[in-house]
Coordinates of C-alpha atoms in Angstrom, one line a residue:
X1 CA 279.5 131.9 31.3
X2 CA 278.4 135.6 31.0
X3 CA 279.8 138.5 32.4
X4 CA 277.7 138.7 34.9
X5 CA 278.2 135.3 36.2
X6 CA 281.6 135.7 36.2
X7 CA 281.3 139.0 38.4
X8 CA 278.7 136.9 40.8
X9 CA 280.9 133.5 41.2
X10 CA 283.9 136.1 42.6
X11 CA 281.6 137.7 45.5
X12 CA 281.0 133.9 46.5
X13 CA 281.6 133.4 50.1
X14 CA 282.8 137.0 51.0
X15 CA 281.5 138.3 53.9
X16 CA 280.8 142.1 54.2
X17 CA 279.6 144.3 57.0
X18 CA 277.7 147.1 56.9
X19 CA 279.9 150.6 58.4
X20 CA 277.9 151.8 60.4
X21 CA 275.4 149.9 63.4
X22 CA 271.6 150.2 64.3
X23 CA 270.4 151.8 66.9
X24 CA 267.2 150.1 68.0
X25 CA 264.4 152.9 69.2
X26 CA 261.8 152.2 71.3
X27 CA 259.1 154.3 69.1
X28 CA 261.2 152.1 65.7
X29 CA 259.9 148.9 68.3
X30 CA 256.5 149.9 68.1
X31 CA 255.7 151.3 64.3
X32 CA 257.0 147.9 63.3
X33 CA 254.5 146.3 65.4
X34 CA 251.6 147.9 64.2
X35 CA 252.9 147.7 60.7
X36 CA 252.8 143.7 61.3
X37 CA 249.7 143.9 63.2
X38 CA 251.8 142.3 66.6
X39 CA 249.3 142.8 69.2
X40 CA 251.1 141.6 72.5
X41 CA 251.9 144.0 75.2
X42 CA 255.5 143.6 75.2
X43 CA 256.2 145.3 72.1
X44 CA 254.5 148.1 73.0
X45 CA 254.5 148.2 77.0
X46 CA 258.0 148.2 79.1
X47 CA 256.2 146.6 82.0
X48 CA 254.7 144.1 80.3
X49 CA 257.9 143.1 78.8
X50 CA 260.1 142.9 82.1
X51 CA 257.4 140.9 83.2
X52 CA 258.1 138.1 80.7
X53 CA 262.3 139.0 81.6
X54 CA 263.4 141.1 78.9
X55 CA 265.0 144.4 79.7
X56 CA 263.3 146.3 77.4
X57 CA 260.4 146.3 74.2
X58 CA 261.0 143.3 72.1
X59 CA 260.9 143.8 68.8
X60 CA 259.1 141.1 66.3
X61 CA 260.7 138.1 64.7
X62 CA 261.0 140.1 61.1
X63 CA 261.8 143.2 62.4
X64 CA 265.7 142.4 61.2
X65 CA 264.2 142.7 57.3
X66 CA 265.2 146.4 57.7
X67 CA 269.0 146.0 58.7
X68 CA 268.9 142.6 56.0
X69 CA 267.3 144.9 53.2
X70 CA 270.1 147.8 53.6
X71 CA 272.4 144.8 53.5
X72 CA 271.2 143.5 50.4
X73 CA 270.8 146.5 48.0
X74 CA 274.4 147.8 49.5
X75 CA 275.0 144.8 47.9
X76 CA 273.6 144.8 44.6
X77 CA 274.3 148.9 44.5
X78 CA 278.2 148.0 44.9
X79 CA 278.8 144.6 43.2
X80 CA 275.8 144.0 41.3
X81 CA 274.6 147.4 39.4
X82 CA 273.6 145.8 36.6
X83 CA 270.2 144.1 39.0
X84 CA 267.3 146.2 38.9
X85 CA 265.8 146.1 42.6
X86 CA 262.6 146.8 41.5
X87 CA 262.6 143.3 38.9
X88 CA 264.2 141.1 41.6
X89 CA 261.9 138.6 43.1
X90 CA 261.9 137.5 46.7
X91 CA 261.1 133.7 46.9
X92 CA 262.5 132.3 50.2
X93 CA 263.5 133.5 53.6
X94 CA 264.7 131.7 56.9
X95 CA 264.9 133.6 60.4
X96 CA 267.1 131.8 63.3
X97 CA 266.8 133.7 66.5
X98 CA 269.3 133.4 69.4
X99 CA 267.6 135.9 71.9
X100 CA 265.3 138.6 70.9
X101 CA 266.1 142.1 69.6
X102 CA 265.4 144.5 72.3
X103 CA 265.2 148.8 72.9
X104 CA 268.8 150.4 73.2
X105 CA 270.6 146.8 70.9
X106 CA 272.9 148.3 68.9
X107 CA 273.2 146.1 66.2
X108 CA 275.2 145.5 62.8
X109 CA 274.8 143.5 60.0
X110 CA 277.3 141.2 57.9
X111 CA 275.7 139.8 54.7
X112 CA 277.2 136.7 52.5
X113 CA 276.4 135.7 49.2
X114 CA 275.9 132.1 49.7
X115 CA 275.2 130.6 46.8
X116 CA 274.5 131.4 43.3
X117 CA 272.6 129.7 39.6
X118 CA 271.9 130.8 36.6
X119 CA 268.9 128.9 35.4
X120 CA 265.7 128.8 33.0
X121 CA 266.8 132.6 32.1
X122 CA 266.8 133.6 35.8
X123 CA 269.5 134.3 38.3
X124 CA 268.8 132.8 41.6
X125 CA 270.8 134.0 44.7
X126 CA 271.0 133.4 48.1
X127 CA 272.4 135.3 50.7
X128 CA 273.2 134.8 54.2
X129 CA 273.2 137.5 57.0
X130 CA 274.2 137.9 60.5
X131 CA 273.0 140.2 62.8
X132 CA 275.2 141.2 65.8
X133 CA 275.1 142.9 69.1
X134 CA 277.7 145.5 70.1
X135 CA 279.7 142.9 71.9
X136 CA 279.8 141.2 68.4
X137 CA 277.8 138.0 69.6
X138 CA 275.2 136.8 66.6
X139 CA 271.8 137.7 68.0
X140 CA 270.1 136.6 64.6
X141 CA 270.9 134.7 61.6
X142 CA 268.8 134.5 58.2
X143 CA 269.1 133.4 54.7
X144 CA 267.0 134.9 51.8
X145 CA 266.4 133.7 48.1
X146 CA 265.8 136.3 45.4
X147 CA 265.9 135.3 41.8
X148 CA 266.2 137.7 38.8
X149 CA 266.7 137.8 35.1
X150 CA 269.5 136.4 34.3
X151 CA 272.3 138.2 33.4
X152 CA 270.7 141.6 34.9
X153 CA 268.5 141.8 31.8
X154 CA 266.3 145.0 32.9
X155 CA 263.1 146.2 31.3
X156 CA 263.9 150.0 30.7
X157 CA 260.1 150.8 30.4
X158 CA 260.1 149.7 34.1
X159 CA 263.4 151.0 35.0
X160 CA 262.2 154.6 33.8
X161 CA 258.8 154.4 35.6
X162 CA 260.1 152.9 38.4
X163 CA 262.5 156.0 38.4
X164 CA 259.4 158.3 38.5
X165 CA 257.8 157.5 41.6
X166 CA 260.1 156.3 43.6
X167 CA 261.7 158.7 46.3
X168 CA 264.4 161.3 44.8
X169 CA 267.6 160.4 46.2
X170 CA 269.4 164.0 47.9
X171 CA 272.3 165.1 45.7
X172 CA 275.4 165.4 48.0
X173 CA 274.3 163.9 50.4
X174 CA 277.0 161.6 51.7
X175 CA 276.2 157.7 52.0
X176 CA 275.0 156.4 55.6
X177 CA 276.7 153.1 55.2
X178 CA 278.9 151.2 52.7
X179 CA 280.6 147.7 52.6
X180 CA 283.4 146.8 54.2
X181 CA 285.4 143.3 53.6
X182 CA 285.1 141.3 56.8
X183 CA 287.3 137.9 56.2
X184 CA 288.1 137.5 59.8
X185 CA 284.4 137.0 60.9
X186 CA 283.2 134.0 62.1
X187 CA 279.8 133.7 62.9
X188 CA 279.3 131.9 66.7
X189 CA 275.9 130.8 68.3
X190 CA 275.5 131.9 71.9
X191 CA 273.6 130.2 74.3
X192 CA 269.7 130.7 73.7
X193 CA 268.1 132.7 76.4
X194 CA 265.6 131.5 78.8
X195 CA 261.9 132.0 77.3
X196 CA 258.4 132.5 79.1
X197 CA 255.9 131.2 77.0
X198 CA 252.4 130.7 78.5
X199 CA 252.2 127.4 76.7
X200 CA 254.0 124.5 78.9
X201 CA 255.2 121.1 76.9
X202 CA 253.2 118.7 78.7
X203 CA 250.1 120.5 77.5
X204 CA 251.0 119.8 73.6
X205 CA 250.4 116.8 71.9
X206 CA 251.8 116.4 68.2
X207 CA 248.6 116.8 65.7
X208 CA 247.5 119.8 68.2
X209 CA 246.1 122.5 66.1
X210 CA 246.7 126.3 66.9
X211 CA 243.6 128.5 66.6
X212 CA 242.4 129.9 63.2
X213 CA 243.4 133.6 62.8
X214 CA 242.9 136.1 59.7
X215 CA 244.5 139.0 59.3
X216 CA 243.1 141.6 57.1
X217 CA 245.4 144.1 54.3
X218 CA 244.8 147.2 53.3
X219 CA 246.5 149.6 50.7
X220 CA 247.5 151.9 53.3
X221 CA 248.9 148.9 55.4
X222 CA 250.9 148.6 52.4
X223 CA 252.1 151.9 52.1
X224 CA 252.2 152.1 56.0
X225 CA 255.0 148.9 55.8
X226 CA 257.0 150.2 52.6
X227 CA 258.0 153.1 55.1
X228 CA 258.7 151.5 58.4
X229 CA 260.4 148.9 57.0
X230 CA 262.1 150.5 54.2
X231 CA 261.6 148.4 51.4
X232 CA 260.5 151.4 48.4
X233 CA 259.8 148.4 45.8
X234 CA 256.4 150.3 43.6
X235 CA 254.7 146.7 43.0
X236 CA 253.7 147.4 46.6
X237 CA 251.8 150.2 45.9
X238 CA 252.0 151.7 42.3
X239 CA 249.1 150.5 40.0
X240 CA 250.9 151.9 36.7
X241 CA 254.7 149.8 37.9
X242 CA 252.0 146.7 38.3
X243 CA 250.6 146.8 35.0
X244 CA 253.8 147.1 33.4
X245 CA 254.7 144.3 35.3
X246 CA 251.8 141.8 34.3
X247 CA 250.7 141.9 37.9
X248 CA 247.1 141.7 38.5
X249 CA 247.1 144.3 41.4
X250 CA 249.8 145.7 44.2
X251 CA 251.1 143.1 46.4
X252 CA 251.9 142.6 49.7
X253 CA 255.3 142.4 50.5
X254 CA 257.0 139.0 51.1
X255 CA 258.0 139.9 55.0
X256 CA 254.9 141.5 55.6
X257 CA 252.9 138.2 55.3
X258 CA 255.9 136.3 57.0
X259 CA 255.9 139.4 59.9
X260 CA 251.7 138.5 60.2
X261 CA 252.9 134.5 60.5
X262 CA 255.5 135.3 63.2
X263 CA 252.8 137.4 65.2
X264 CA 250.0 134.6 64.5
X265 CA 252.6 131.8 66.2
X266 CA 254.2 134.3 69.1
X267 CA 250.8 135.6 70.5
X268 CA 249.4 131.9 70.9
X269 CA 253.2 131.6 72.5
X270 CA 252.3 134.4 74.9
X271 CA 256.1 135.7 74.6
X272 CA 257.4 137.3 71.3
X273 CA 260.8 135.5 72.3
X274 CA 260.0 132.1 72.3
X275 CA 260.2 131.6 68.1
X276 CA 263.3 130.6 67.7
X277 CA 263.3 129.5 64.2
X278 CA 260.8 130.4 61.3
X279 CA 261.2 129.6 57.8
X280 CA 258.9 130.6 54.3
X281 CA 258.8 129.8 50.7
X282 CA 257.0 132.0 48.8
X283 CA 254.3 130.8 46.8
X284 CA 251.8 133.2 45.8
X285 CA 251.8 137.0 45.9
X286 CA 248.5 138.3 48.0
X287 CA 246.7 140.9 45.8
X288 CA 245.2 143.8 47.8
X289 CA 242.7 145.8 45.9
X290 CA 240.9 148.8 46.7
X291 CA 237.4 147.9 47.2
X292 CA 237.9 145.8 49.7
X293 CA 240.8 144.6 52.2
X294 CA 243.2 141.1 51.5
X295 CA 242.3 138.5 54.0
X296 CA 245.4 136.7 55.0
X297 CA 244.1 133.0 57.1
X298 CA 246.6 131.2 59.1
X299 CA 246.4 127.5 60.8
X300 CA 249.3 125.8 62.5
X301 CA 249.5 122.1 63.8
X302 CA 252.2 120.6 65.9
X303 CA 254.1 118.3 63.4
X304 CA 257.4 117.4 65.9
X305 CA 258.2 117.8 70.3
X306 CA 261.8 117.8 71.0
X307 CA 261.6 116.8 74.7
X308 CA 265.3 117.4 75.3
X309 CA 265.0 120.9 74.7
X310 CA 261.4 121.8 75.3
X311 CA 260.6 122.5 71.9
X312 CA 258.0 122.2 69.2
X313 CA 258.1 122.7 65.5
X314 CA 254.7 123.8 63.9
X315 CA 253.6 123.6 60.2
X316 CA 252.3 126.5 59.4
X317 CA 249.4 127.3 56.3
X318 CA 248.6 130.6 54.8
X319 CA 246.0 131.4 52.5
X320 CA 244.4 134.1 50.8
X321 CA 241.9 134.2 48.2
X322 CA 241.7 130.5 48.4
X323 CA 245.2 130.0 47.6
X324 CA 248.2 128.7 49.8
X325 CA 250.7 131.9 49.6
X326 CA 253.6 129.5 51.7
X327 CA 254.7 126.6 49.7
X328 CA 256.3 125.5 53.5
X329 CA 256.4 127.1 56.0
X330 CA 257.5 125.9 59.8
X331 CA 258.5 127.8 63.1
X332 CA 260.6 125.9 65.9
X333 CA 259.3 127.3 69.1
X334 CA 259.8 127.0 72.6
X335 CA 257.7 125.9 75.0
X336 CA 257.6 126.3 79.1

């Protein structure tokens, strides 16, 4: 067993929270939005919101990638230095909502490292954070799978470039948030708030189909997400950092395409907090040149009703350039 394995297997189970809370913005609501492309009024309209009973602008499904992604690098900053960011590989993510994440939540994030392997000369890792309110009740749950090369193995040429175009970090300036050991959490799941989807369960059938939508990417949709959602990762948006990678052009990011699935299966919904659960492997990256924009098409069919609860799990499909980019992909929503 390497060093580094050693130093993974004891971070195993250990729950960490992040020091300080987030403060969810009403403006933060709405340039998330647009940077997924969510089009229904209650993300950017208070009235249209109440109207469906939430209190304030409800934030989309993957808007928690911004409190997960501070979560994850603290992680790998503190514990696992050795992990270039910038070489890690985001394969897998898994969203459980318990009520939706609203204007004024002030939230804070506690991240596990769930499970760990070392295999084919790549480290695969799987972490698993909780998303709290300020009365400390789970609000959101997710796991994500990352793989690297094993052992930390970095590519200095990519390391250095990397190091050239990403954002200078201030000297001095002290740290917003660090870990803090958290043994005593427990993570408890609150009752699920009432929904009001447009869509009522005696009007699906299993084998319904959802109505073809594409979405369209652009480089500056790119650059436009890498900012609002923090995520600084060049192969986004860096033609010399993708050549040195053997990538055939700058990719979308992972949670971007998940974000446009989320907003694909909550607008046919009616009500941004009726997906409950939403899951994606990542397949294939979607290339976004510069002549002309990425089209991104997504079909869902009903595959399961849940009569008991009022709920429906759809398959969904993604494609682009005549590829699948999901490998699997469902959502669990609920119906009126």
């Amino acid at each position: 067993m390497t060093v580094a394995a050693v130093d993974v297997a004891s971070l195993l189970g250990r729950v960490y929270r992040i020091s300080d809370h987030y403060e969810v913005g009403r403006e933060k609501i709405r340039e998330f939005s647009r940077a997924v492309q969510a089009t229904l009024p209650a993300h950017y309209d208070e009235g249209a919101a109440n109207a469906l009973g939430h209190s304030g602008l409800i934030a989309p499904t993957t808007f928690t990638a911004i409190l997960g992604g501070v979560a994850q690098r603290c992680v790998f900053a503190e514990f696992l230095p050795d992990y270039d960011l910038s070489q890690v590989l985001h394969t897998e993510q898994h969203i459980t909502a318990y009520r939706p994440i609203m204007t004024g939540d002030r939230l804070s994030s506690r991240i596990t490292l769930e499970s760990y392997r070392a295999v084919h000369g790549q480290d695969s890792f799987v972490f698993t954070t909780y998303i709290t309110d300020s009365s400390d009740v789970v609000v959101q749950g997710s796991k994500t799978t990352v793989i690297a090369r094993a052992g930390g193995v970095i590519d200095a040429h990519i390391a250095d470039a990397a190091e050239h175009v990403l954002m200078a970090e201030l000297e001095g300036r002290p740290s917003a948030v660090r870990l803090i050991d958290d043994a005593d959490f427990t993570a408890t799941e609150p009752q699920r708030r009432t929904s009001y989807p447009r869509i009522d369960f005696s009007d699906i059938a299993v084998g319904d189909e959802l109505p073809t939508h594409t979405a369209y990417l652009r480089r500056g949709d790119l650059v436009n997400y890498a900012g609002v959602a923090g995520d600084p990762n060049p192969i986004h948006w860096n033609e010399n950092i993708v050549d040195l990678v053997g990538l055939d052009n700058v990719v979308a990011h992972g949670m971007l395409t998940m974000g446009l699935g989320a907003e694909y299966v909550t607008t046919w919904l009616g009500d941004p907090g009726a997906l409950i659960d939403y899951g994606v492997r990542f397949t294939r990256p979607v290339y976004v040149g510069v002549e002309a924009p990425a089209s991104v098409q997504f079909t869902g069919k009903v595959r399961t009703l849940d009569p008991a609860t009022r709920t429906a799990t759809i398959a969904l499909t993604a494609t682009a350039g005549g590829s699948k980019i999901f490998g699997r992909s469902t959502a669990t929503v609920q119906l009126g």
